[in-house]
CSV table of C-alpha atoms and ligand atoms in Angstrom, one decimal:
chain,number,residue,atom,x,y,z
A,852,MET,CA,111.6,116.6,79.1
A,853,PRO,CA,110.7,113.5,80.0
A,854,ALA,CA,109.6,112.7,83.4
A,855,SER,CA,111.6,110.0,83.4
A,856,SER,CA,115.0,111.5,81.9
A,857,LEU,CA,115.1,113.5,85.6
A,858,PRO,CA,118.5,112.5,87.0
A,859,GLY,CA,118.3,111.2,89.5
A,860,ALA,CA,114.6,110.2,89.4
A,861,THR,CA,114.8,106.6,88.5
A,862,ALA,CA,111.6,105.6,90.4
A,863,GLY,CA,110.4,102.4,90.9
A,864,SER,CA,113.6,101.5,91.1
A,865,ASP,CA,114.2,98.2,93.4
A,866,ALA,CA,117.3,99.7,95.7
A,867,ALA,CA,117.1,103.7,95.4
A,868,ILE,CA,119.1,104.0,98.6
A,869,LEU,CA,122.3,103.4,96.3
A,870,ARG,CA,120.7,104.9,93.3
A,871,PRO,CA,123.2,107.9,92.0
A,872,GLY,CA,122.3,111.3,91.3
A,873,ARG,CA,119.8,113.8,92.7
A,874,ALA,CA,116.5,114.5,92.8
A,875,PRO,CA,115.8,117.6,90.9
A,876,ALA,CA,113.6,121.1,92.7
A,877,GLY,CA,113.4,124.3,90.8
A,878,GLY,CA,113.7,127.6,92.3
A,879,TRP,CA,110.8,129.9,94.2
A,880,ARG,CA,109.1,130.5,90.9
A,881,THR,CA,105.7,132.9,91.0
A,882,ALA,CA,102.0,130.7,89.7
A,883,THR,CA,98.4,132.1,88.7
A,884,VAL,CA,95.9,130.7,89.7
A,885,ARG,CA,93.8,129.7,87.2
A,886,GLU,CA,91.1,127.8,89.0
A,887,VAL,CA,90.2,127.0,92.8
A,888,ALA,CA,86.9,124.6,93.5
A,889,HIS,CA,85.1,123.8,96.3
A,890,PRO,CA,84.9,119.6,95.3
A,891,THR,CA,83.7,119.4,99.0
A,892,PRO,CA,82.8,122.5,101.6
A,893,ARG,CA,85.9,121.2,103.5
A,894,THR,CA,88.4,121.4,101.1
A,895,ALA,CA,90.5,122.9,97.8
A,896,MET,CA,91.1,122.4,94.6
A,897,ILE,CA,93.7,124.5,92.9
A,898,ARG,CA,95.3,125.1,89.2
A,899,LEU,CA,98.4,126.2,89.2
A,900,ASP,CA,100.5,128.3,86.3
A,901,VAL,CA,103.6,127.8,87.5
A,902,PRO,CA,106.3,129.4,84.7
A,903,ALA,CA,109.7,127.3,83.9
A,904,ARG,CA,107.8,124.4,85.4
A,905,VAL,CA,110.3,121.8,86.3
A,906,ASP,CA,109.1,118.5,85.5
A,907,HIS,CA,107.3,116.7,88.4
A,908,LEU,CA,107.1,112.8,88.8
A,909,PRO,CA,104.4,111.7,90.4
A,910,GLY,CA,104.5,111.7,94.5
A,911,GLN,CA,106.1,114.8,94.6
A,912,HIS,CA,104.9,118.1,96.1
A,913,TYR,CA,105.5,121.9,95.9
A,914,VAL,CA,105.5,124.1,98.6
A,915,VAL,CA,103.4,127.1,99.0
A,916,ARG,CA,104.4,130.4,100.1
A,917,LEU,CA,102.5,133.6,101.7
A,918,THR,CA,103.4,136.0,102.4
A,919,ALA,CA,102.0,139.1,104.8
A,920,PRO,CA,101.8,142.6,104.6
A,921,ASP,CA,104.7,143.4,107.2
A,922,GLY,CA,107.3,140.7,105.4
A,923,TYR,CA,106.1,137.7,107.3
A,924,THR,CA,106.1,134.5,105.3
A,925,ALA,CA,104.0,130.8,106.0
A,926,SER,CA,105.4,127.8,104.4
A,927,ARG,CA,103.3,124.2,103.9
A,928,SER,CA,103.8,121.4,101.1
A,929,TYR,CA,100.9,120.6,99.7
A,930,SER,CA,101.1,116.8,97.1
A,931,VAL,CA,100.6,117.3,93.4
A,932,ALA,CA,98.2,115.6,91.7
A,933,SER,CA,98.3,116.5,88.5
A,934,PRO,CA,100.0,114.2,86.3
A,935,PRO,CA,103.5,114.9,84.8
A,936,SER,CA,100.8,115.5,81.5
A,937,ASP,CA,99.0,118.2,82.4
A,938,PRO,CA,100.0,121.5,81.7
A,939,LEU,CA,99.2,122.9,84.9
A,940,ILE,CA,100.3,121.5,88.6
A,941,GLU,CA,97.1,120.8,90.9
A,942,LEU,CA,97.2,120.8,94.6
A,943,LEU,CA,94.2,119.4,96.7
A,944,VAL,CA,94.1,121.4,99.8
A,945,GLU,CA,91.8,120.5,102.9
A,946,ARG,CA,91.1,123.2,105.1
A,947,LEU,CA,92.0,122.6,108.9
A,948,ASP,CA,90.3,124.3,111.6
A,949,ASP,CA,92.7,127.3,112.6
A,950,GLY,CA,95.3,125.7,109.7
A,951,GLU,CA,97.0,129.6,108.6
A,952,VAL,CA,98.2,128.5,105.1
A,953,SER,CA,94.9,125.9,104.5
A,954,GLY,CA,92.7,128.5,105.4
A,955,PHE,CA,93.7,131.2,103.7
A,956,LEU,CA,93.8,128.9,100.7
A,957,ALA,CA,90.2,127.4,100.9
A,958,ASP,CA,88.4,130.6,101.0
A,959,VAL,CA,90.6,133.5,100.1
A,960,LEU,CA,92.3,131.9,97.0
A,961,ALA,CA,91.2,133.3,93.9
A,962,PRO,CA,91.2,132.3,90.4
A,963,GLY,CA,94.1,135.2,88.8
A,964,ASP,CA,95.6,136.0,92.4
A,965,THR,CA,99.4,134.8,91.8
A,966,LEU,CA,101.1,132.6,94.8
A,967,GLU,CA,105.1,131.5,95.2
A,968,VAL,CA,105.4,128.3,94.9
A,969,ARG,CA,108.8,126.3,94.6
A,970,GLY,CA,109.5,122.3,93.5
A,971,PRO,CA,108.7,119.6,92.4
A,972,ILE,CA,110.6,117.6,96.3
A,973,GLY,CA,111.1,115.0,96.8
A,974,GLY,CA,113.0,112.4,95.0
A,975,TRP,CA,111.7,108.6,97.3
A,976,PHE,CA,108.4,108.8,97.4
A,977,VAL,CA,107.8,109.1,93.2
A,978,TRP,CA,106.7,106.2,91.0
A,979,ASP,CA,107.1,106.1,86.9
A,980,ALA,CA,104.6,103.6,86.1
A,981,ASP,CA,107.2,101.4,85.4
A,982,ARG,CA,106.2,98.4,87.4
A,983,PRO,CA,103.7,97.4,90.1
A,984,ALA,CA,102.5,99.0,93.0
A,985,VAL,CA,99.6,99.0,95.2
A,986,ALA,CA,99.2,102.6,96.7
A,987,VAL,CA,97.6,102.9,99.9
A,988,GLY,CA,95.8,106.7,100.9
A,989,GLY,CA,93.8,108.4,104.2
A,990,GLY,CA,91.7,111.2,103.1
A,991,THR,CA,94.4,114.5,101.5
A,992,GLY,CA,96.6,111.6,101.3
A,993,VAL,CA,94.9,110.5,98.9
A,994,VAL,CA,96.3,113.2,96.9
A,995,PRO,CA,99.9,112.1,95.4
A,996,LEU,CA,98.6,108.4,94.6
A,997,VAL,CA,95.9,110.1,92.5
A,998,ALA,CA,99.1,112.0,90.7
A,999,MET,CA,100.4,108.6,90.4
A,1000,LEU,CA,97.0,107.1,89.0
A,1001,ARG,CA,96.2,109.4,86.3
A,1002,HIS,CA,99.5,108.8,85.2
A,1003,ALA,CA,99.1,105.2,85.0
A,1004,ARG,CA,95.9,106.2,83.1
A,1005,ASP,CA,98.6,108.7,80.6
A,1006,ARG,CA,101.2,105.9,80.1
A,1007,GLY,CA,98.6,102.9,79.8
A,1008,ARG,CA,99.7,100.8,82.4
A,1009,PRO,CA,96.7,101.1,84.6
A,1010,GLU,CA,96.7,97.5,85.1
A,1011,LEU,CA,100.2,98.1,87.8
A,1012,PHE,CA,98.5,100.5,89.4
A,1013,THR,CA,96.2,99.0,92.4
A,1014,MET,CA,95.1,102.1,94.6
A,1015,VAL,CA,93.1,101.4,98.2
A,1016,ALA,CA,91.8,105.2,99.5
A,1017,ALA,CA,89.8,105.7,102.8
A,1018,ALA,CA,88.4,108.1,104.6
A,1019,GLY,CA,85.2,108.3,106.9
A,1020,ARG,CA,83.1,109.0,104.8
A,1021,TRP,CA,82.3,109.5,101.2
A,1022,ALA,CA,81.9,113.3,101.1
A,1023,ASP,CA,85.9,113.4,102.8
A,1024,LEU,CA,87.5,111.3,100.8
A,1025,PRO,CA,88.6,113.2,97.6
A,1026,TYR,CA,88.2,112.5,94.7
A,1027,ALA,CA,86.5,109.9,95.9
A,1028,GLU,CA,84.6,109.6,92.3
A,1029,GLU,CA,87.4,109.4,90.2
A,1030,LEU,CA,89.0,106.7,92.6
A,1031,ALA,CA,86.0,104.2,92.3
A,1032,ALA,CA,85.5,104.9,88.6
A,1033,ALA,CA,89.5,103.9,88.4
A,1034,GLY,CA,89.0,101.2,90.5
A,1035,ALA,CA,89.6,101.6,93.5
A,1036,ARG,CA,88.8,100.8,96.7
A,1037,ILE,CA,87.2,102.6,99.1
A,1038,VAL,CA,87.2,102.0,102.6
A,1039,LEU,CA,85.3,104.4,105.3
A,1040,SER,CA,85.7,103.9,108.9
A,1041,ARG,CA,81.2,105.7,109.6
A,1042,GLU,CA,79.5,104.9,106.8
A,1043,ASP,CA,78.3,101.3,105.0
A,1044,ARG,CA,78.9,100.8,100.5
A,1045,PRO,CA,77.3,98.1,99.4
A,1046,GLU,CA,80.6,96.1,98.6
A,1047,ARG,CA,81.7,97.4,102.1
A,1048,PRO,CA,80.2,97.4,106.0
A,1049,ALA,CA,81.5,101.0,107.5
A,1050,GLY,CA,84.8,100.0,109.2
A,1051,ARG,CA,88.6,101.1,109.5
A,1052,ILE,CA,91.1,100.3,107.3
A,1053,GLY,CA,92.6,96.3,108.2
A,1054,LEU,CA,94.3,93.8,106.6
A,1055,ASP,CA,91.1,92.4,104.4
A,1056,ASP,CA,91.1,95.6,102.6
A,1057,LEU,CA,94.4,95.2,101.6
A,1058,PRO,CA,95.7,93.0,98.5
A,1059,ASP,CA,98.5,90.3,99.2
A,1060,LEU,CA,101.5,92.3,99.6
A,1061,THR,CA,104.0,89.0,98.5
A,1062,ALA,CA,104.4,89.0,95.2
A,1063,GLY,CA,106.7,92.7,95.9
A,1064,PRO,CA,105.0,96.2,94.9
A,1065,THR,CA,106.3,99.1,95.5
A,1066,VAL,CA,103.9,100.1,98.3
A,1067,PHE,CA,102.9,103.6,98.7
A,1068,VAL,CA,101.1,105.0,101.6
A,1069,CYS,CA,100.3,108.2,102.8
A,1070,GLY,CA,98.2,110.4,104.9
A,1071,SER,CA,98.3,111.8,108.6
A,1072,ALA,CA,100.9,110.4,110.6
A,1073,ALA,CA,98.3,108.2,112.3
A,1074,PHE,CA,96.9,106.1,109.5
A,1075,ALA,CA,100.8,106.3,107.7
A,1076,GLU,CA,101.6,104.9,110.4
A,1077,ALA,CA,98.5,102.1,110.8
A,1078,ALA,CA,98.8,101.5,106.9
A,1079,SER,CA,101.8,100.4,106.8
A,1080,SER,CA,102.1,98.5,109.3
A,1081,LEU,CA,99.1,96.5,107.9
A,1082,ALA,CA,101.3,96.1,105.0
A,1083,VAL,CA,104.0,94.4,106.5
A,1084,ARG,CA,101.1,91.3,107.5
A,1085,ALA,CA,99.4,91.4,104.1
A,1086,GLY,CA,103.1,90.5,103.0
A,1087,ALA,CA,105.0,93.6,102.1
A,1088,ASP,CA,108.7,93.5,102.6
A,1089,GLU,CA,109.5,96.7,104.8
A,1090,ASP,CA,112.1,97.7,102.4
A,1091,SER,CA,109.3,97.9,99.3
A,1092,VAL,CA,107.3,100.4,101.1
A,1093,ARG,CA,107.6,103.9,101.0
A,1094,VAL,CA,105.2,106.2,103.4
A,1095,GLU,CA,104.3,110.2,103.3
A,1096,ARG,CA,103.0,111.3,106.9
A,1097,PHE,CA,101.4,114.1,106.7
A,1098,GLY,CA,100.9,117.2,108.5
A,1099,PRO,CA,100.9,117.5,112.9
A,1100,SER,CA,100.6,115.2,115.5
A,1101,GLY,CA,100.7,115.6,119.5
B,232,MET,CA,111.3,138.6,98.0
B,233,THR,CA,107.7,139.2,96.2
B,234,GLY,CA,105.5,141.2,97.3
B,235,PRO,CA,102.7,140.3,99.6
B,236,THR,CA,100.0,137.8,99.0
B,237,ARG,CA,96.4,138.8,98.2
B,238,GLY,CA,94.3,138.6,101.1
B,239,PHE,CA,96.7,136.9,104.0
B,240,PHE,CA,97.6,138.5,106.7
B,241,GLY,CA,99.1,135.6,108.2
B,242,ARG,CA,98.4,134.2,112.5
B,243,THR,CA,97.9,136.8,114.7
B,244,ARG,CA,101.7,137.3,115.7
B,245,THR,CA,103.2,138.9,118.3
B,246,GLU,CA,107.3,139.4,118.4
B,247,ARG,CA,109.0,137.2,116.4
B,248,ASP,CA,110.2,135.0,119.0
B,249,PRO,CA,114.9,135.2,118.0
B,250,ARG,CA,114.5,131.0,118.9
B,251,LEU,CA,113.0,130.8,115.1
B,252,PRO,CA,115.2,130.2,112.5
B,253,PRO,CA,113.6,131.9,108.9
B,254,GLY,CA,111.1,130.6,107.7
B,255,GLN,CA,110.5,127.9,110.4
B,256,TYR,CA,106.7,129.0,112.9
B,257,ASP,CA,106.5,127.5,116.0
B,258,THR,CA,105.5,124.1,116.7
B,259,GLY,CA,104.3,124.6,120.2
B,260,SER,CA,103.6,121.4,122.1
B,261,GLY,CA,102.8,119.6,118.9
B,262,TRP,CA,105.5,117.2,117.6
B,263,PRO,CA,104.6,116.6,113.6
B,264,VAL,CA,105.8,112.9,112.7
B,265,LEU,CA,108.1,112.9,108.8
B,266,THR,CA,109.3,109.4,108.9
B,267,ALA,CA,109.7,107.8,104.8
B,268,GLU,CA,109.7,104.5,106.1
B,269,VAL,CA,108.3,101.8,108.0
B,270,THR,CA,108.4,102.3,111.9
B,271,PRO,CA,109.9,99.7,113.1
B,272,HIS,CA,110.4,97.7,116.2
B,273,LEU,CA,113.7,97.9,117.8
B,274,ASP,CA,115.2,95.3,120.6
B,275,PRO,CA,117.5,97.7,123.1
B,276,GLN,CA,118.8,94.6,123.5
B,277,LYS,CA,119.9,93.6,120.2
B,278,TRP,CA,121.0,97.0,119.0
B,279,THR,CA,124.2,98.3,118.8
B,280,PHE,CA,126.2,101.6,117.7
B,281,THR,CA,129.3,101.3,115.9
B,282,ILE,CA,131.8,104.4,114.7
B,283,ASP,CA,134.0,102.9,112.1
B,284,GLY,CA,135.2,103.8,108.8
B,285,LEU,CA,138.3,106.3,109.0
B,286,VAL,CA,139.1,105.6,113.0
B,287,GLU,CA,142.2,104.2,114.9
B,288,ASN,CA,139.9,102.2,117.2
B,289,PRO,CA,136.2,101.2,115.5
B,290,THR,CA,134.5,100.4,118.2
B,291,THR,CA,130.6,99.2,118.6
B,292,TRP,CA,128.9,99.4,121.8
B,293,THR,CA,125.8,97.4,123.2
B,294,TRP,CA,122.6,99.4,124.4
B,295,ASP,CA,123.8,98.2,128.8
B,296,GLU,CA,127.5,99.9,127.3
B,297,MET,CA,126.6,102.9,126.3
B,298,HIS,CA,123.8,103.4,128.9
B,299,ALA,CA,126.7,102.4,131.9
B,300,LEU,CA,128.3,105.7,130.3
B,301,PRO,CA,128.3,109.5,131.6
B,302,GLN,CA,124.9,111.1,130.1
B,303,SER,CA,124.3,114.0,129.1
B,304,GLU,CA,121.5,116.2,128.4
B,305,TYR,CA,120.9,118.8,125.7
B,306,GLN,CA,117.9,121.5,126.6
B,307,GLY,CA,117.0,123.9,123.6
B,308,ASP,CA,115.1,123.6,120.1
B,309,ILE,CA,114.9,121.8,117.2
B,310,HIS,CA,114.1,121.9,113.5
B,311,CYS,CA,112.8,120.9,110.7
B,312,VAL,CA,112.9,121.4,107.0
B,313,THR,CA,109.0,120.8,106.8
B,314,THR,CA,108.8,124.7,109.1
B,315,TRP,CA,107.7,123.4,111.8
B,316,SER,CA,110.3,124.4,115.3
B,317,LYS,CA,109.9,123.0,118.2
B,318,LEU,CA,111.5,125.3,121.5
B,319,ALA,CA,113.0,124.6,124.6
B,320,THR,CA,112.7,121.0,124.7
B,321,SER,CA,115.0,118.4,126.9
B,322,PHE,CA,116.8,115.4,125.6
B,323,GLY,CA,119.2,112.9,127.3
B,324,GLY,CA,121.6,110.7,125.7
B,325,VAL,CA,125.0,110.1,125.4
B,326,SER,CA,127.7,113.0,124.0
B,327,LEU,CA,129.1,112.0,120.7
B,328,ASP,CA,132.3,113.4,121.8
B,329,GLY,CA,133.5,110.8,124.3
B,330,LEU,CA,132.0,108.1,122.3
B,331,LEU,CA,134.1,110.0,119.6
B,332,ALA,CA,136.9,110.3,122.1
B,333,THR,CA,137.1,106.4,122.1
B,334,ALA,CA,137.3,105.3,118.7
B,335,ARG,CA,140.3,108.4,117.9
B,336,PRO,CA,139.4,109.7,114.4
B,337,LEU,CA,141.8,109.5,112.1
B,338,PRO,CA,143.5,112.9,111.1
B,339,GLU,CA,141.6,112.7,107.7
B,340,ALA,CA,138.4,111.7,108.9
B,341,SER,CA,136.1,115.2,108.0
B,342,PHE,CA,132.7,113.8,107.4
B,343,VAL,CA,130.3,110.7,108.7
B,344,MET,CA,127.2,109.3,106.9
B,345,ALA,CA,125.2,107.7,109.8
B,346,THR,CA,122.9,105.1,109.1
B,347,SER,CA,119.5,103.4,110.1
B,348,THR,CA,118.7,100.0,111.1
B,349,THR,CA,115.4,100.8,108.3
B,350,LYS,CA,119.2,101.4,105.7
B,351,TYR,CA,118.8,105.8,106.1
B,352,THR,CA,121.7,107.1,105.7
B,353,THR,CA,121.7,110.8,106.2
B,354,ASN,CA,125.8,113.0,105.8
B,355,LEU,CA,127.0,115.7,108.1
B,356,PRO,CA,130.8,117.2,108.3
B,357,LEU,CA,132.4,115.8,111.5
B,358,ALA,CA,133.0,119.3,113.1
B,359,ASP,CA,129.0,119.5,112.9
B,360,ILE,CA,129.2,116.6,115.8
B,361,GLN,CA,131.8,117.3,117.9
B,362,ASP,CA,132.4,119.9,120.6
B,363,GLY,CA,129.7,119.2,122.4
B,364,LYS,CA,126.3,119.5,118.9
B,365,ALA,CA,125.5,115.8,118.9
B,366,TRP,CA,124.5,113.3,121.1
B,367,VAL,CA,123.1,109.8,120.4
B,368,ALA,CA,119.7,109.9,122.8
B,369,TRP,CA,117.0,107.8,123.5
B,370,SER,CA,115.1,109.9,126.1
B,371,HIS,CA,112.9,113.1,125.6
B,372,GLU,CA,111.5,115.5,128.2
B,373,GLY,CA,112.2,112.6,130.7
B,374,LYS,CA,110.3,109.5,128.9
B,375,ALA,CA,112.0,106.6,126.5
B,376,LEU,CA,111.4,108.3,123.6
B,377,THR,CA,108.6,107.0,122.0
B,378,ARG,CA,108.6,105.0,118.1
B,379,GLU,CA,107.6,107.1,116.3
B,380,HIS,CA,110.1,109.6,117.1
B,381,GLY,CA,113.1,107.5,117.0
B,382,GLY,CA,112.7,105.0,120.1
B,383,PRO,CA,114.2,104.0,121.3
B,384,VAL,CA,117.2,105.5,120.0
B,385,ARG,CA,118.4,108.3,117.8
B,386,LEU,CA,120.9,110.4,116.1
B,387,LEU,CA,121.0,114.7,117.8
B,388,VAL,CA,122.3,117.5,116.0
B,389,PRO,CA,120.3,119.8,117.1
B,390,HIS,CA,121.3,122.8,115.1
B,391,LEU,CA,120.9,120.9,111.6
B,392,TYR,CA,117.1,120.1,110.3
B,393,PHE,CA,116.1,117.3,111.7
B,394,TRP,CA,116.1,114.5,108.5
B,395,LYS,CA,120.1,114.9,110.1
B,396,SER,CA,119.1,113.3,113.5
B,397,ALA,CA,118.5,110.3,112.3
B,398,LYS,CA,116.2,108.1,113.8
B,399,TRP,CA,117.1,104.1,114.5
B,400,VAL,CA,120.8,105.3,114.8
B,401,THR,CA,123.3,102.3,114.9
B,402,ARG,CA,126.0,103.2,112.7
B,403,LEU,CA,128.6,106.6,112.0
B,404,THR,CA,131.4,105.6,109.2
B,405,LEU,CA,134.1,108.5,109.1
B,406,MET,CA,134.9,109.4,105.4
B,407,ASP,CA,137.6,111.7,103.9
B,408,HIS,CA,135.0,112.8,101.7
B,409,ASP,CA,131.5,113.7,101.3
B,410,GLU,CA,128.6,111.4,100.1
B,411,PRO,CA,125.2,112.1,99.4
B,412,GLY,CA,122.6,110.8,102.1
B,413,PHE,CA,119.1,109.3,101.7
B,414,TRP,CA,117.4,112.9,101.5
B,415,GLU,CA,119.9,114.7,100.2
B,416,ARG,CA,119.5,112.4,97.2
B,417,ASN,CA,116.6,113.2,97.3
B,418,GLY,CA,116.7,117.1,96.8
B,419,TYR,CA,117.6,118.3,100.1
B,420,HIS,CA,120.6,120.1,101.2
B,421,ASP,CA,124.6,118.1,101.8
B,422,ARG,CA,124.1,120.5,105.5
B,423,GLY,CA,120.9,122.5,106.3
B,424,ASP,CA,121.7,124.2,108.8
B,425,PRO,CA,118.7,125.9,109.5
B,426,TRP,CA,120.2,129.7,109.7
B,427,ALA,CA,121.0,129.9,106.5
B,428,GLU,CA,118.3,128.3,105.3
B,429,GLN,CA,119.8,125.5,104.0
B,430,ARG,CA,116.4,123.4,103.2
B,431,TYR,CA,116.9,122.2,98.9
B,432,GLN,CA,119.6,121.4,96.4
B,433,GLY,CA,121.4,124.0,95.7
B,434,ASP,CA,120.2,126.5,98.9
C,400,LIG,C1,105.3,116.1,101.7
C,400,LIG,C2,103.7,116.8,102.8
C,400,LIG,C3,103.2,116.6,101.7
C,400,LIG,C4,101.5,117.2,102.1
C,400,LIG,N1,100.5,117.3,101.3
C,400,LIG,C5,99.4,117.9,101.5
C,400,LIG,C6,98.5,117.9,100.7
C,400,LIG,O1,98.6,117.4,99.5
C,400,LIG,N2,96.7,118.4,101.3
C,400,LIG,C7,96.4,118.7,102.2
C,400,LIG,O2,95.6,119.1,102.5
C,400,LIG,N3,97.7,118.8,103.2
C,400,LIG,C8,99.2,118.0,102.8
C,400,LIG,N4,100.4,118.3,104.0
C,400,LIG,C9,100.1,118.6,104.5
C,400,LIG,C10,100.5,120.4,105.1
C,400,LIG,O3,101.6,120.7,104.8
C,400,LIG,C11,100.2,121.7,105.8
C,400,LIG,O4,100.5,121.1,107.2
C,400,LIG,C12,98.8,122.5,106.2
C,400,LIG,O5,97.6,122.2,105.3
C,400,LIG,C13,97.6,122.6,107.8
C,400,LIG,O6,98.5,123.8,107.0
C,400,LIG,P1,97.7,125.1,108.0
C,400,LIG,O7,98.6,125.7,108.0
C,400,LIG,O8,97.0,125.3,107.3
C,400,LIG,O9,97.9,124.7,109.5
C,400,LIG,P2,98.7,125.0,111.1
C,400,LIG,O10,98.5,126.6,111.0
C,400,LIG,O11,100.3,124.3,110.7
C,400,LIG,O12,97.9,123.8,112.5
C,400,LIG,C14,97.9,123.1,112.2
C,400,LIG,C15,96.8,122.5,113.3
C,400,LIG,O13,97.5,122.9,114.2
C,400,LIG,C16,96.3,123.7,115.2
C,400,LIG,N5,97.4,124.8,115.2
C,400,LIG,C17,98.4,125.2,115.0
C,400,LIG,N6,98.8,126.3,115.5
C,400,LIG,C18,98.3,126.6,116.3
C,400,LIG,C19,97.9,127.8,117.1
C,400,LIG,N7,99.5,128.3,117.4
C,400,LIG,N8,96.7,127.4,117.4
C,400,LIG,C20,95.6,126.1,118.3
C,400,LIG,N9,96.0,125.6,116.8
C,400,LIG,C21,97.5,125.8,116.5
C,400,LIG,C22,95.7,123.7,113.7
C,400,LIG,O14,94.1,123.6,114.4
C,400,LIG,C23,95.6,123.2,113.0
C,400,LIG,O15,94.8,122.3,113.1
C,400,LIG,C24,101.4,118.3,103.3
C,400,LIG,C25,102.4,118.1,104.9
C,400,LIG,C26,103.4,117.7,103.4
C,400,LIG,C27,104.7,117.5,104.7
């Protein structure tokens, strides 16, 4: 089933709040781990074979549930980096110091393991390559935006998708090569780039947003707060900004 | 329930805290921020709170009128569908019971839609906000509620997953039928009882 025919998932509609129907969430599945790579020392890219999977829309996430021998479980959410056309579900997990689930996924998980997952989840932070979008991601916040970027390419509509990707250093930015090759603006706060000196993301890093693209902002709570207010200063209508906030904060 | 995950033992733990619903972990002093929209700057002097729909006496309160009402406090736990819980927390504001007593729900009113200044919506059975179960809250641990946590004012329905506790709440509309709100249309459960793990549609 093509993703665009999912009920309730007509992404890109301005009046998303009014749209009828429901975004489908698949039930629990036992996925098989096909690939684990460590593109950087602190991240793991995990590729999963999810049986009877419900097609996702770029931007959605899965819940991963781990079970200990005594029955204790821990679940966390992870955005999907793969486009709907990919036969596997790709996650990119950053290992947090002392992180219960990310530590396991980054250090212990190996090909051939099975993993309980549930998804896809979320019908708001999604884009179906049907209208202009500007995406601003910080650190692992680029993950759902990578799914959008790849989907735009699959659909032959790369011109609809503009991306700004921020991190401390090049080596901290997931999918840095792929993003740069696709023309994303790379914003590094602690490293100079030929086209941009080191520095936090600012108004100059965003395109003019007054033409009304849907704006997707994703990252830590602090990054999402900063980038979404910048987007409004760059002319975005507040109603057109969709935000996904990852992880803990004080 | 499938078997254990190879190589996973979980964080060192003592007895599971009985205050934690199934599938939840204690986030300790942290309080994650999860919001799907731009955090609004809301001027308390321009904010109003309205109860309308199937009520005898639709009523709007200003910030000052709301603060002149008898104050009420919640002490206890809160639970987020993303699996964290925050234990032994406290919120101050007014109980919805007093506000509903003024608005006087009609006999056929059985559901509520809460709306925020951001147009965020969330639906609730009326029974879930009656009898001391829900508040309009503006302080947390004795301090003004911060913007990212819904300040200056939010709904507080602590016995349901926290997406029901609409941040920047501005209106409750009483209805005779249930209608999904923002997250409910986007795959989340219509009611959201943490003890029944009502996370997503179909749970
Ligand atoms: C919709 C959504 C999508 C997401 N997508 C991604 C993604 O694509 N990639 C990604 O990497 N993450 C993503 N996240 C974040 C992810 O869900 C987890 O929050 C993250 O992996 C941390 O989980 P953890 O179990 O490793 O850490 P936790 O154990 O939850 O700990 C989080 C932090 O708190 C500290 N901490 C927690 N408990 C204690 C304690 N008892 N003592 C001391 N310190 C403690 C840890 O040091 C750690 O830094 C997403 C989150 C959401 C909501």
